[in-house]
PDB file of C-alpha atoms in Angstrom:
ATOM      1  CA  MET A   1    -108.926  88.882 -59.662  1.00 71.00           C
ATOM      2  CA  PRO A   2    -105.232  88.407 -60.607  1.00 80.00           C
ATOM      3  CA  SER A   3    -104.629  86.087 -63.561  1.00 90.00           C
ATOM      4  CA  GLN A   4    -102.446  83.767 -61.470  1.00 92.00           C
ATOM      5  CA  ILE A   5    -105.380  83.054 -59.139  1.00 93.00           C
ATOM      6  CA  ILE A   6    -107.622  82.270 -62.108  1.00 94.00           C
ATOM      7  CA  HIS A   7    -104.943  79.946 -63.479  1.00 96.00           C
ATOM      8  CA  LEU A   8    -104.506  78.309 -60.059  1.00 96.00           C
ATOM      9  CA  LEU A   9    -108.231  77.625 -59.708  1.00 96.00           C
ATOM     10  CA  ASN A  10    -108.488  76.192 -63.234  1.00 96.00           C
ATOM     11  CA  ASP A  11    -105.412  74.042 -62.654  1.00 97.00           C
ATOM     12  CA  ARG A  12    -106.786  72.589 -59.421  1.00 97.00           C
ATOM     13  CA  LEU A  13    -110.178  71.874 -60.982  1.00 97.00           C
ATOM     14  CA  THR A  14    -108.467  70.053 -63.848  1.00 97.00           C
ATOM     15  CA  GLN A  15    -106.122  68.025 -61.647  1.00 97.00           C
ATOM     16  CA  ASN A  16    -108.970  66.951 -59.367  1.00 96.00           C
ATOM     17  CA  LYS A  17    -111.300  66.221 -62.303  1.00 95.00           C
ATOM     18  CA  ILE A  18    -113.983  68.603 -61.091  1.00 95.00           C
ATOM     19  CA  ASP A  19    -116.139  69.914 -63.921  1.00 93.00           C
ATOM     20  CA  LEU A  20    -117.541  73.313 -63.005  1.00 92.00           C
ATOM     21  CA  PRO A  21    -119.378  75.650 -65.418  1.00 93.00           C
ATOM     22  CA  SER A  22    -117.730  79.008 -66.134  1.00 94.00           C
ATOM     23  CA  GLU A  23    -120.519  80.881 -64.322  1.00 94.00           C
ATOM     24  CA  GLN A  24    -119.849  78.925 -61.139  1.00 95.00           C
ATOM     25  CA  LYS A  25    -116.100  79.410 -61.444  1.00 95.00           C
ATOM     26  CA  GLU A  26    -116.689  83.141 -61.734  1.00 96.00           C
ATOM     27  CA  LYS A  27    -118.678  83.074 -58.491  1.00 96.00           C
ATOM     28  CA  ILE A  28    -115.784  81.365 -56.729  1.00 97.00           C
ATOM     29  CA  LEU A  29    -113.437  84.081 -57.969  1.00 96.00           C
ATOM     30  CA  VAL A  30    -115.830  86.782 -56.753  1.00 96.00           C
ATOM     31  CA  PHE A  31    -116.006  84.996 -53.395  1.00 96.00           C
ATOM     32  CA  LEU A  32    -112.206  84.957 -53.154  1.00 95.00           C
ATOM     33  CA  GLY A  33    -112.133  88.673 -53.899  1.00 94.00           C
ATOM     34  CA  LEU A  34    -114.667  89.363 -51.142  1.00 95.00           C
ATOM     35  CA  LEU A  35    -112.660  87.186 -48.782  1.00 93.00           C
ATOM     36  CA  GLU A  36    -109.544  89.230 -49.477  1.00 90.00           C
ATOM     37  CA  GLU A  37    -111.492  92.461 -48.962  1.00 91.00           C
ATOM     38  CA  TRP A  38    -112.864  91.383 -45.579  1.00 90.00           C
ATOM     39  CA  ARG A  39    -109.554  89.951 -44.393  1.00 83.00           C
ATOM     40  CA  GLU A  40    -108.279  93.505 -44.136  1.00 78.00           C
ATOM     41  CA  THR A  41    -110.738  94.010 -41.255  1.00 81.00           C
ATOM     42  CA  PHE A  42    -110.846  90.648 -39.462  1.00 80.00           C
ATOM     43  CA  ASN A  43    -109.587  87.085 -39.806  1.00 78.00           C
ATOM     44  CA  VAL A  44    -112.254  85.267 -41.814  1.00 80.00           C
ATOM     45  CA  THR A  45    -110.042  82.223 -42.393  1.00 80.00           C
ATOM     46  CA  GLY A  46    -106.855  80.869 -40.874  1.00 75.00           C
ATOM     47  CA  HIS A  47    -105.181  80.418 -44.258  1.00 77.00           C
ATOM     48  CA  ARG A  48    -102.896  83.235 -45.319  1.00 76.00           C
ATOM     49  CA  ASN A  49    -102.751  82.783 -49.091  1.00 88.00           C
ATOM     50  CA  PHE A  50    -105.050  81.912 -51.970  1.00 91.00           C
ATOM     51  CA  GLU A  51    -103.199  78.694 -52.765  1.00 94.00           C
ATOM     52  CA  ASP A  52    -103.991  77.216 -49.343  1.00 93.00           C
ATOM     53  CA  ILE A  53    -107.576  78.463 -49.515  1.00 94.00           C
ATOM     54  CA  ILE A  54    -108.115  76.845 -52.915  1.00 96.00           C
ATOM     55  CA  ASP A  55    -106.288  73.608 -52.055  1.00 94.00           C
ATOM     56  CA  LYS A  56    -107.600  73.071 -48.530  1.00 93.00           C
ATOM     57  CA  ASP A  57    -111.030  74.718 -48.584  1.00 94.00           C
ATOM     58  CA  ILE A  58    -112.431  75.250 -52.080  1.00 96.00           C
ATOM     59  CA  MET A  59    -111.357  71.886 -53.532  1.00 96.00           C
ATOM     60  CA  ASP A  60    -112.408  70.033 -50.388  1.00 96.00           C
ATOM     61  CA  GLY A  61    -115.857  71.584 -50.523  1.00 96.00           C
ATOM     62  CA  LEU A  62    -116.322  70.996 -54.255  1.00 96.00           C
ATOM     63  CA  TYR A  63    -115.287  67.367 -53.952  1.00 95.00           C
ATOM     64  CA  ALA A  64    -117.758  66.805 -51.104  1.00 96.00           C
ATOM     65  CA  ALA A  65    -120.505  68.544 -53.072  1.00 95.00           C
ATOM     66  CA  SER A  66    -119.790  66.432 -56.145  1.00 93.00           C
ATOM     67  CA  GLU A  67    -119.866  63.156 -54.211  1.00 93.00           C
ATOM     68  CA  THR A  68    -123.069  64.189 -52.452  1.00 93.00           C
ATOM     69  CA  ARG A  69    -124.744  64.789 -55.793  1.00 90.00           C
ATOM     70  CA  THR A  70    -123.606  61.338 -56.932  1.00 91.00           C
ATOM     71  CA  HIS A  71    -124.639  59.356 -53.850  1.00 91.00           C
ATOM     72  CA  LEU A  72    -127.631  61.240 -52.405  1.00 92.00           C
ATOM     73  CA  LYS A  73    -130.359  61.870 -54.939  1.00 86.00           C
ATOM     74  CA  GLU A  74    -133.148  63.115 -52.665  1.00 89.00           C
ATOM     75  CA  VAL A  75    -131.386  65.969 -50.865  1.00 94.00           C
ATOM     76  CA  LYS A  76    -133.077  69.369 -51.062  1.00 95.00           C
ATOM     77  CA  THR A  77    -132.092  71.113 -47.818  1.00 97.00           C
ATOM     78  CA  VAL A  78    -128.614  71.299 -46.278  1.00 97.00           C
ATOM     79  CA  LEU A  79    -127.387  72.704 -42.965  1.00 97.00           C
ATOM     80  CA  ASP A  80    -123.698  73.707 -42.877  1.00 97.00           C
ATOM     81  CA  VAL A  81    -122.844  73.553 -39.153  1.00 96.00           C
ATOM     82  CA  ALA A  82    -120.029  75.718 -37.755  1.00 93.00           C
ATOM     83  CA  CYS A  83    -119.709  77.000 -41.299  1.00 95.00           C
ATOM     84  CA  GLY A  84    -116.853  79.448 -40.695  1.00 92.00           C
ATOM     85  CA  ALA A  85    -116.301  81.555 -43.801  1.00 93.00           C
ATOM     86  CA  GLY A  86    -118.833  79.458 -45.733  1.00 95.00           C
ATOM     87  CA  PHE A  87    -116.480  77.476 -47.982  1.00 95.00           C
ATOM     88  CA  ILE A  88    -118.381  74.197 -47.745  1.00 96.00           C
ATOM     89  CA  GLY A  89    -121.904  75.567 -47.926  1.00 96.00           C
ATOM     90  CA  LEU A  90    -120.968  77.735 -50.894  1.00 97.00           C
ATOM     91  CA  ALA A  91    -119.487  74.739 -52.722  1.00 95.00           C
ATOM     92  CA  PHE A  92    -122.715  72.812 -52.138  1.00 96.00           C
ATOM     93  CA  ALA A  93    -124.763  75.778 -53.337  1.00 94.00           C
ATOM     94  CA  LEU A  94    -122.727  76.072 -56.547  1.00 91.00           C
ATOM     95  CA  PHE A  95    -122.698  72.367 -57.351  1.00 85.00           C
ATOM     96  CA  ASN A  96    -126.271  71.392 -56.531  1.00 83.00           C
ATOM     97  CA  PRO A  97    -129.802  72.830 -56.520  1.00 84.00           C
ATOM     98  CA  PHE A  98    -129.899  72.647 -52.724  1.00 92.00           C
ATOM     99  CA  LYS A  99    -131.240  75.215 -50.303  1.00 96.00           C
ATOM    100  CA  ILE A 100    -128.336  75.868 -47.928  1.00 98.00           C
ATOM    101  CA  THR A 101    -128.541  77.160 -44.365  1.00 97.00           C
ATOM    102  CA  PHE A 102    -125.239  78.456 -42.980  1.00 97.00           C
ATOM    103  CA  LEU A 103    -124.958  78.283 -39.174  1.00 96.00           C
ATOM    104  CA  ASP A 104    -122.142  79.727 -37.070  1.00 95.00           C
ATOM    105  CA  ALA A 105    -121.755  81.258 -33.603  1.00 93.00           C
ATOM    106  CA  ASP A 106    -119.408  84.014 -34.825  1.00 93.00           C
ATOM    107  CA  ARG A 107    -121.394  87.115 -35.815  1.00 93.00           C
ATOM    108  CA  LYS A 108    -118.636  88.546 -38.018  1.00 93.00           C
ATOM    109  CA  ARG A 109    -118.508  85.362 -40.065  1.00 94.00           C
ATOM    110  CA  THR A 110    -122.267  85.172 -40.487  1.00 95.00           C
ATOM    111  CA  ASN A 111    -122.301  88.833 -41.527  1.00 95.00           C
ATOM    112  CA  PHE A 112    -119.625  88.012 -44.102  1.00 96.00           C
ATOM    113  CA  ILE A 113    -121.653  85.119 -45.507  1.00 97.00           C
ATOM    114  CA  ARG A 114    -124.776  87.273 -45.769  1.00 97.00           C
ATOM    115  CA  TYR A 115    -122.739  89.820 -47.706  1.00 96.00           C
ATOM    116  CA  VAL A 116    -121.362  87.107 -50.000  1.00 97.00           C
ATOM    117  CA  LEU A 117    -124.825  85.726 -50.746  1.00 97.00           C
ATOM    118  CA  THR A 118    -126.043  89.227 -51.585  1.00 98.00           C
ATOM    119  CA  GLN A 119    -123.105  89.919 -53.900  1.00 97.00           C
ATOM    120  CA  LEU A 120    -123.472  86.548 -55.631  1.00 96.00           C
ATOM    121  CA  GLN A 121    -127.242  87.043 -55.975  1.00 96.00           C
ATOM    122  CA  MET A 122    -128.100  83.832 -54.137  1.00 96.00           C
ATOM    123  CA  PRO A 123    -131.110  84.881 -52.022  1.00 95.00           C
ATOM    124  CA  GLN A 124    -132.517  81.344 -51.760  1.00 96.00           C
ATOM    125  CA  HIS A 125    -129.969  80.489 -49.069  1.00 97.00           C
ATOM    126  CA  SER A 126    -130.091  81.617 -45.434  1.00 96.00           C
ATOM    127  CA  VAL A 127    -127.722  82.375 -42.558  1.00 97.00           C
ATOM    128  CA  ILE A 128    -128.237  81.723 -38.841  1.00 95.00           C
ATOM    129  CA  HIS A 129    -126.072  83.295 -36.142  1.00 94.00           C
ATOM    130  CA  ALA A 130    -126.339  80.757 -33.319  1.00 92.00           C
ATOM    131  CA  ARG A 131    -124.887  77.638 -31.765  1.00 89.00           C
ATOM    132  CA  LEU A 132    -126.579  74.416 -32.764  1.00 87.00           C
ATOM    133  CA  GLU A 133    -126.685  73.404 -29.099  1.00 82.00           C
ATOM    134  CA  ALA A 134    -128.937  76.402 -28.399  1.00 81.00           C
ATOM    135  CA  LYS A 135    -131.667  74.706 -30.491  1.00 79.00           C
ATOM    136  CA  LYS A 136    -132.954  78.119 -31.656  1.00 77.00           C
ATOM    137  CA  ASP A 137    -131.935  80.769 -34.155  1.00 75.00           C
ATOM    138  CA  GLN A 138    -131.180  84.434 -33.491  1.00 73.00           C
ATOM    139  CA  LYS A 139    -134.920  85.210 -33.505  1.00 75.00           C
ATOM    140  CA  ASN A 140    -135.579  82.542 -30.852  1.00 76.00           C
ATOM    141  CA  THR A 141    -137.263  80.319 -33.439  1.00 78.00           C
ATOM    142  CA  PRO A 142    -136.643  76.567 -32.966  1.00 80.00           C
ATOM    143  CA  LEU A 143    -134.328  75.095 -35.575  1.00 87.00           C
ATOM    144  CA  GLY A 144    -135.965  72.889 -38.181  1.00 91.00           C
ATOM    145  CA  LYS A 145    -134.907  69.619 -39.799  1.00 94.00           C
ATOM    146  CA  TYR A 146    -132.806  69.067 -42.907  1.00 97.00           C
ATOM    147  CA  ASP A 147    -132.122  66.364 -45.469  1.00 97.00           C
ATOM    148  CA  LEU A 148    -128.370  66.688 -44.954  1.00 97.00           C
ATOM    149  CA  ILE A 149    -126.205  68.216 -42.227  1.00 97.00           C
ATOM    150  CA  VAL A 150    -122.549  68.733 -43.076  1.00 97.00           C
ATOM    151  CA  CYS A 151    -119.597  69.602 -40.873  1.00 94.00           C
ATOM    152  CA  ARG A 152    -115.861  69.617 -41.310  1.00 87.00           C
ATOM    153  CA  ALA A 153    -113.765  67.970 -38.603  1.00 70.00           C
ATOM    154  CA  THR A 154    -114.277  70.554 -35.871  1.00 72.00           C
ATOM    155  CA  TRP A 155    -115.972  67.965 -33.620  1.00 80.00           C
ATOM    156  CA  LYS A 156    -115.430  64.312 -32.845  1.00 82.00           C
ATOM    157  CA  ILE A 157    -117.688  62.103 -34.943  1.00 86.00           C
ATOM    158  CA  ASP A 158    -119.685  60.855 -31.942  1.00 84.00           C
ATOM    159  CA  GLU A 159    -120.204  64.387 -30.648  1.00 86.00           C
ATOM    160  CA  PHE A 160    -121.239  65.594 -34.096  1.00 88.00           C
ATOM    161  CA  SER A 161    -123.751  62.793 -34.577  1.00 89.00           C
ATOM    162  CA  ASN A 162    -125.241  63.089 -31.083  1.00 88.00           C
ATOM    163  CA  THR A 163    -125.694  66.837 -31.438  1.00 89.00           C
ATOM    164  CA  CYS A 164    -127.006  66.866 -34.996  1.00 92.00           C
ATOM    165  CA  ILE A 165    -129.201  63.783 -35.255  1.00 92.00           C
ATOM    166  CA  LYS A 166    -132.309  65.555 -33.972  1.00 91.00           C
ATOM    167  CA  TYR A 167    -132.060  68.099 -36.801  1.00 94.00           C
ATOM    168  CA  VAL A 168    -131.979  65.643 -39.703  1.00 95.00           C
ATOM    169  CA  HIS A 169    -135.027  63.981 -41.255  1.00 94.00           C
ATOM    170  CA  ASN A 170    -135.510  60.224 -41.060  1.00 92.00           C
ATOM    171  CA  ASP A 171    -133.686  58.708 -44.064  1.00 92.00           C
ATOM    172  CA  GLY A 172    -131.580  61.877 -44.168  1.00 95.00           C
ATOM    173  CA  HIS A 173    -127.818  62.005 -43.722  1.00 96.00           C
ATOM    174  CA  LEU A 174    -125.084  63.564 -41.657  1.00 96.00           C
ATOM    175  CA  LEU A 175    -121.838  64.222 -43.517  1.00 96.00           C
ATOM    176  CA  PHE A 176    -118.597  64.430 -41.572  1.00 95.00           C
ATOM    177  CA  MET A 177    -115.648  65.736 -43.609  1.00 95.00           C
ATOM    178  CA  ALA A 178    -112.535  64.312 -41.999  1.00 92.00           C
ATOM    179  CA  GLY A 179    -108.846  63.592 -42.323  1.00 90.00           C
ATOM    180  CA  LYS A 180    -107.682  60.165 -43.447  1.00 87.00           C
ATOM    181  CA  ASN A 181    -106.980  58.879 -39.914  1.00 85.00           C
ATOM    182  CA  GLN A 182    -110.271  59.797 -38.282  1.00 84.00           C
ATOM    183  CA  LYS A 183    -112.506  56.858 -37.494  1.00 80.00           C
ATOM    184  CA  ILE A 184    -115.875  56.120 -35.970  1.00 79.00           C
ATOM    185  CA  ASP A 185    -114.804  55.314 -32.402  1.00 73.00           C
ATOM    186  CA  HIS A 186    -118.060  53.785 -31.185  1.00 72.00           C
ATOM    187  CA  PRO A 187    -120.077  52.366 -34.115  1.00 76.00           C
ATOM    188  CA  GLN A 188    -122.429  50.617 -31.707  1.00 76.00           C
ATOM    189  CA  THR A 189    -123.446  54.010 -30.272  1.00 74.00           C
ATOM    190  CA  LEU A 190    -124.291  55.246 -33.759  1.00 79.00           C
ATOM    191  CA  GLU A 191    -126.355  52.122 -34.408  1.00 80.00           C
ATOM    192  CA  LEU A 192    -128.313  52.586 -31.180  1.00 73.00           C
ATOM    193  CA  SER A 193    -129.160  56.143 -32.192  1.00 80.00           C
ATOM    194  CA  GLY A 194    -130.340  54.981 -35.611  1.00 86.00           C
ATOM    195  CA  LEU A 195    -127.283  55.910 -37.688  1.00 91.00           C
ATOM    196  CA  ALA A 196    -125.191  53.806 -40.036  1.00 89.00           C
ATOM    197  CA  ALA A 197    -122.192  54.649 -42.229  1.00 86.00           C
ATOM    198  CA  ASP A 198    -123.512  54.968 -45.792  1.00 87.00           C
ATOM    199  CA  PRO A 199    -120.985  55.302 -47.479  1.00 86.00           C
ATOM    200  CA  ILE A 200    -117.413  56.252 -46.448  1.00 91.00           C
ATOM    201  CA  ILE A 201    -115.432  57.740 -49.339  1.00 94.00           C
ATOM    202  CA  SER A 202    -111.675  58.349 -49.331  1.00 94.00           C
ATOM    203  CA  TYR A 203    -110.112  60.832 -51.729  1.00 95.00           C
ATOM    204  CA  THR A 204    -106.921  62.791 -52.345  1.00 96.00           C
ATOM    205  CA  ILE A 205    -106.759  66.488 -53.208  1.00 96.00           C
ATOM    206  CA  LYS A 206    -104.075  67.091 -55.823  1.00 97.00           C
ATOM    207  CA  PRO A 207    -101.361  68.218 -56.407  1.00 96.00           C
ATOM    208  CA  LYS A 208    -100.322  68.278 -52.726  1.00 94.00           C
ATOM    209  CA  ASN A 209    -101.983  64.949 -51.969  1.00 96.00           C
ATOM    210  CA  TYR A 210    -104.116  65.972 -49.013  1.00 95.00           C
ATOM    211  CA  GLU A 211    -105.807  62.724 -47.970  1.00 96.00           C
ATOM    212  CA  ARG A 212    -109.400  63.172 -46.888  1.00 96.00           C
ATOM    213  CA  GLN A 213    -112.570  61.177 -46.319  1.00 95.00           C
ATOM    214  CA  LEU A 214    -116.286  61.765 -46.403  1.00 96.00           C
ATOM    215  CA  ILE A 215    -118.205  59.871 -43.725  1.00 94.00           C
ATOM    216  CA  PHE A 216    -121.895  59.761 -44.609  1.00 95.00           C
ATOM    217  CA  LEU A 217    -124.155  58.643 -41.754  1.00 94.00           C
ATOM    218  CA  LYS A 218    -127.703  57.692 -42.670  1.00 94.00           C
ATOM    219  CA  LYS A 219    -130.486  58.193 -40.141  1.00 93.00           C
ATOM    220  CA  SER A 220    -132.839  55.249 -40.492  1.00 83.00           C
ATOM    221  CA  VAL A 221    -135.020  55.545 -37.389  1.00 64.00           C
ATOM    222  CA  SER A 222    -136.066  58.275 -34.983  1.00 54.00           C
ATOM    223  CA  ARG A 223    -134.073  57.303 -31.892  1.00 53.00           C
ATOM    224  CA  GLU A 224    -132.597  60.647 -30.956  1.00 52.00           C
ATOM    225  CA  ILE A 225    -130.154  61.282 -28.135  1.00 49.00           C
ATOM    226  CA  SER A 226    -131.325  64.293 -26.138  1.00 49.00           C
TER     227      SER A 226
END
């Protein structure tokens, strides 16, 4: 990996006060190298340079993983929904002793993530090529339940919660990673389905001051919308 990318990663970790062991930083650099290798064949991510990938994807994922470790002590299993190239799930896997399941409907992306997990020697995590709405994995096995389900802002919050609530354990959480202006449009609907915001955390990714928020939704009862 070019020295300027190593310097860029270290600089962003320092500016955002994210403490990551050298072994985990090395895995991020290996991941970036694999991403560059696969981008020659197909578009794994919409970002065109490493600076955007580190600023908008890697730092975002690491910040979410760090806050999850701080606020949720009982999490063991995580589902990364519509995981794309795996930025968020990988950040959670590096930062916490969680078992991560990556789920995406794009076969090329899930193949990429499987390759990444093999290269990083992380066999404890799994990959599912499917849509969550299908309710089954690629082997026609019903999807299980998780302690935490995380998604970046590819859905509206209400749609995300309605679709995902049945796959999270009681007292588990949904985590919606959103821009600063996104809000819970219908809090009463969340309450009726047994969800409550717990907590909502705003943060800024430096040095470009991307303003983001983490919306944690706790499932307190088993009133699931079918």
